[in-house]
C-alpha positions as a Python dict, from the first residue, in 0.01 Angstrom:
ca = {
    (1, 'X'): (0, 0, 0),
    (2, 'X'): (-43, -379, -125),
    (3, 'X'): (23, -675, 65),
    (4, 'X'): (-45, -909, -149),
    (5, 'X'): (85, -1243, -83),
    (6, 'X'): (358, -1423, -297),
    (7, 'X'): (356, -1778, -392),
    (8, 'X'): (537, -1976, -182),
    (9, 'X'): (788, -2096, -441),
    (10, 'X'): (973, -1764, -545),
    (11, 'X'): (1365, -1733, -512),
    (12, 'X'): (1548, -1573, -268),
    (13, 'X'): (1646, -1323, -584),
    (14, 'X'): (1272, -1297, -689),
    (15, 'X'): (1191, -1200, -371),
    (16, 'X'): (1433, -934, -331),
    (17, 'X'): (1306, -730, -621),
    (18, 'X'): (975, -843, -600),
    (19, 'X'): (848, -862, -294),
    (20, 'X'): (726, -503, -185),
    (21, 'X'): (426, -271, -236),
    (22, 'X'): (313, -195, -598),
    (23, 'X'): (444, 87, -769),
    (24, 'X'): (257, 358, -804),
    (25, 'X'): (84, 536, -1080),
    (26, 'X'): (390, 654, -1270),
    (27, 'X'): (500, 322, -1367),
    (28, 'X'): (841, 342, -1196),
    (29, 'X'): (1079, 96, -1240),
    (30, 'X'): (1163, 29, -848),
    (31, 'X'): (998, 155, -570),
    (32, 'X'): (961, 563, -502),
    (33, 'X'): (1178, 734, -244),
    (34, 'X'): (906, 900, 17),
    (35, 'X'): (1106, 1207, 178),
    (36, 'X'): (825, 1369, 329),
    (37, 'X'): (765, 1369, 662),
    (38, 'X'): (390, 1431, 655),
    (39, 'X'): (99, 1313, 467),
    (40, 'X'): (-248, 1455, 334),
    (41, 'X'): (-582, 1264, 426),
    (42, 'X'): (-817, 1251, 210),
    (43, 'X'): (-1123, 1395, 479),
    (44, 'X'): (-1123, 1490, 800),
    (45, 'X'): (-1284, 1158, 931),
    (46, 'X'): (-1047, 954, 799),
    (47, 'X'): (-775, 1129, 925),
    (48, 'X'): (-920, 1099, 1270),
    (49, 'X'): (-936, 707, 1215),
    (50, 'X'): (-582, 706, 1091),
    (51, 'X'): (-437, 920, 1365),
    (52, 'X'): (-627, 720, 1642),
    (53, 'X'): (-524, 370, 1482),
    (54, 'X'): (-850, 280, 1352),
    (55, 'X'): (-720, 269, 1000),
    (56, 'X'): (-431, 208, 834),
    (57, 'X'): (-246, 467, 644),
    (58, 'X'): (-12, 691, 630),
    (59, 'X'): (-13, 971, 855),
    (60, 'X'): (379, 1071, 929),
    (61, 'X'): (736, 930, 883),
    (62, 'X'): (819, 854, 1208),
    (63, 'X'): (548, 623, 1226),
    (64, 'X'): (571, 475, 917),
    (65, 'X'): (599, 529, 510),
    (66, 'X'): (574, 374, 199),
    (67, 'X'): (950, 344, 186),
    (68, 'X'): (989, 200, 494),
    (69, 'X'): (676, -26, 476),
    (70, 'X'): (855, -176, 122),
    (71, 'X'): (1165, -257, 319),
    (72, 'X'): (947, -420, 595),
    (73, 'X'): (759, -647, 360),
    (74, 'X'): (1088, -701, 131),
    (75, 'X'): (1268, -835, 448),
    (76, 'X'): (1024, -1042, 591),
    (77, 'X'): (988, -1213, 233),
    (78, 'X'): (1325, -1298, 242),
    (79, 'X'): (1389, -1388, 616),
    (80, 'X'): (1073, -1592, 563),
    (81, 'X'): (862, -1433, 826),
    (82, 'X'): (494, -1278, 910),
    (83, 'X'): (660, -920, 955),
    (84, 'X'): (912, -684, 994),
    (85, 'X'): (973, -359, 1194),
    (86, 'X'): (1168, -105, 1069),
    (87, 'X'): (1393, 138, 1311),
    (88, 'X'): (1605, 404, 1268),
    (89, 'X'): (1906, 266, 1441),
    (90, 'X'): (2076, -98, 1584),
    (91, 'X'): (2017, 83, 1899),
    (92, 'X'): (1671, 167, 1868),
    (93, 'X'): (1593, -188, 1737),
    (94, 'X'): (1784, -346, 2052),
    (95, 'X'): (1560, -79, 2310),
    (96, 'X'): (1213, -191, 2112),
    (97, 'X'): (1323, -547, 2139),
    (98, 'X'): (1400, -508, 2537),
    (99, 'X'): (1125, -279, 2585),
    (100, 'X'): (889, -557, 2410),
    (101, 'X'): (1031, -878, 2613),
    (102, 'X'): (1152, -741, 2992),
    (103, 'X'): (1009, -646, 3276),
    (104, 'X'): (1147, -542, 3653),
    (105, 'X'): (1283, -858, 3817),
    (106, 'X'): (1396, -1045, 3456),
    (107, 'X'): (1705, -1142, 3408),
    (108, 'X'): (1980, -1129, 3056),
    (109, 'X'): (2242, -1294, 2927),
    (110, 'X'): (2486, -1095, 2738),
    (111, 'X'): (2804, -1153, 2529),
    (112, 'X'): (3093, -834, 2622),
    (113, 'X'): (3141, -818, 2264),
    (114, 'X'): (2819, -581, 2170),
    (115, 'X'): (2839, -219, 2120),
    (116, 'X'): (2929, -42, 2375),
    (117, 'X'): (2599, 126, 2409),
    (118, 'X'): (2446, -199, 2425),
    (119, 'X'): (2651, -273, 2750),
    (120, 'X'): (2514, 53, 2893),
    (121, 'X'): (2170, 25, 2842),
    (122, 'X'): (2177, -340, 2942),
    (123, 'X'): (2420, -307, 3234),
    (124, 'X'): (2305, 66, 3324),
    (125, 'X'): (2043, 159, 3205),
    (126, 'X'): (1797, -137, 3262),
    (127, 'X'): (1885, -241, 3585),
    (128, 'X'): (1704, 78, 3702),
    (129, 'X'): (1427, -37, 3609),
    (130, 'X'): (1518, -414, 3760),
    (131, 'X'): (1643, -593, 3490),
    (132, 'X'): (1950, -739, 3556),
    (133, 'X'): (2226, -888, 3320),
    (134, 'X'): (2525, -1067, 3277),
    (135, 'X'): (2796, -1041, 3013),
    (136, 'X'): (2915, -1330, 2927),
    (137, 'X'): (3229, -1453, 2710),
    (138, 'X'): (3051, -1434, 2370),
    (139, 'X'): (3271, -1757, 2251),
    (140, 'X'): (3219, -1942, 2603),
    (141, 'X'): (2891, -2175, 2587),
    (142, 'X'): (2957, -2301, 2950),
    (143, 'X'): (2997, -1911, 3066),
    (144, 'X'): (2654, -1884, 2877),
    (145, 'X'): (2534, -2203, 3040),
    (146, 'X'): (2620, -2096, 3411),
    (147, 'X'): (2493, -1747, 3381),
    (148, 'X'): (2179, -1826, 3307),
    (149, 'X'): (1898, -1802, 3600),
    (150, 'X'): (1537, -1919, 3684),
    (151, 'X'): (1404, -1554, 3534),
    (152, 'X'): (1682, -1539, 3248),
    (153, 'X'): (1385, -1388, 2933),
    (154, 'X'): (1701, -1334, 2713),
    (155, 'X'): (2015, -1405, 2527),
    (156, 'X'): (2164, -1134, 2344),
    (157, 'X'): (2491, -1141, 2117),
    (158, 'X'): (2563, -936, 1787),
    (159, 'X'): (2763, -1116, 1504),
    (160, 'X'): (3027, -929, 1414),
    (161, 'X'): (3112, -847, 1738),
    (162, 'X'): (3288, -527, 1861),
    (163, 'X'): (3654, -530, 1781),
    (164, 'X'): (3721, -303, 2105),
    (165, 'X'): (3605, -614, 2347),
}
């Protein structure tokens, strides 16, 4: 996989075709589809580096592949960022991002308009752990304003909203 750095310059529509890994070998004309869920090392040694974290590569999908690595650079190209994490879901992209910024005793500010699973794991879910939140009008800045709370670590609304709220 290449990460080779763009000039600073490029397009928004140069970077969305260009910004990725190389292609490989056969000279495609966009990026390969990777549907395996495995990959061969090359030695046993370096398979124990990549499995342990040593070394970059490509071990097995649910870590990571050269599909899903092209989307991460691709994105953070165009968003104009270091990097990018791809998930398999909005909801396991919300969990990472709570997982990554709370701890017991923080507090979060939520619009009612997110997905209803949102609201659970926020509202349910967390506060077992001793987060707490409150859900907020997601049009109300004042509501936003007064909820928020010496330990308040985050604001969370989705754009669109849920209809159903």
């Amino acid at each position: 996989m290449s990460r080779h750095p763009l000039p600073d310059n490029l397009h928004l529509d140069t970077l969305a075709v260009r910004a990725a890994v190389d292609k490989s070998q056969y000279g495609e004309n966009s990026e390969a589809l990777y549907l395996t869920s495995s990959f061969t090392q090359p030695d046993c040694e370096t398979a124990a580096r990549r499995f342990s974290g040593e070394e970059d590569g490509f071990i097995y999908s649910r870590f990571t592949n050269p599909t899903t690595a092209s989307m991460e650079i691709r994105l953070a190209a165009l968003e104009g960022s270091e990097a990018c994490i791809g998930t398999s879901s909005g909801m396991s992209a919300v969990l990472l991002l709570c997982m990554a910024l709370l701890k017991s005793g923080d507090h979060v500010v939520c619009s009612r308009s997110v997905f209803g699973s949102t609201i659970k794991l926020l509202g349910s879910e967390f506060a077992k752990f001793g987060v707490s939140t409150s859900f907020v009008s997601q049009t109300d800045a004042n509501a936003w304003k007064q909820a928020m709370q010496p330990n308040t670590k985050l604001l969370f609304a989705e754009t669109p909203t849920n209809p159903l709220t």
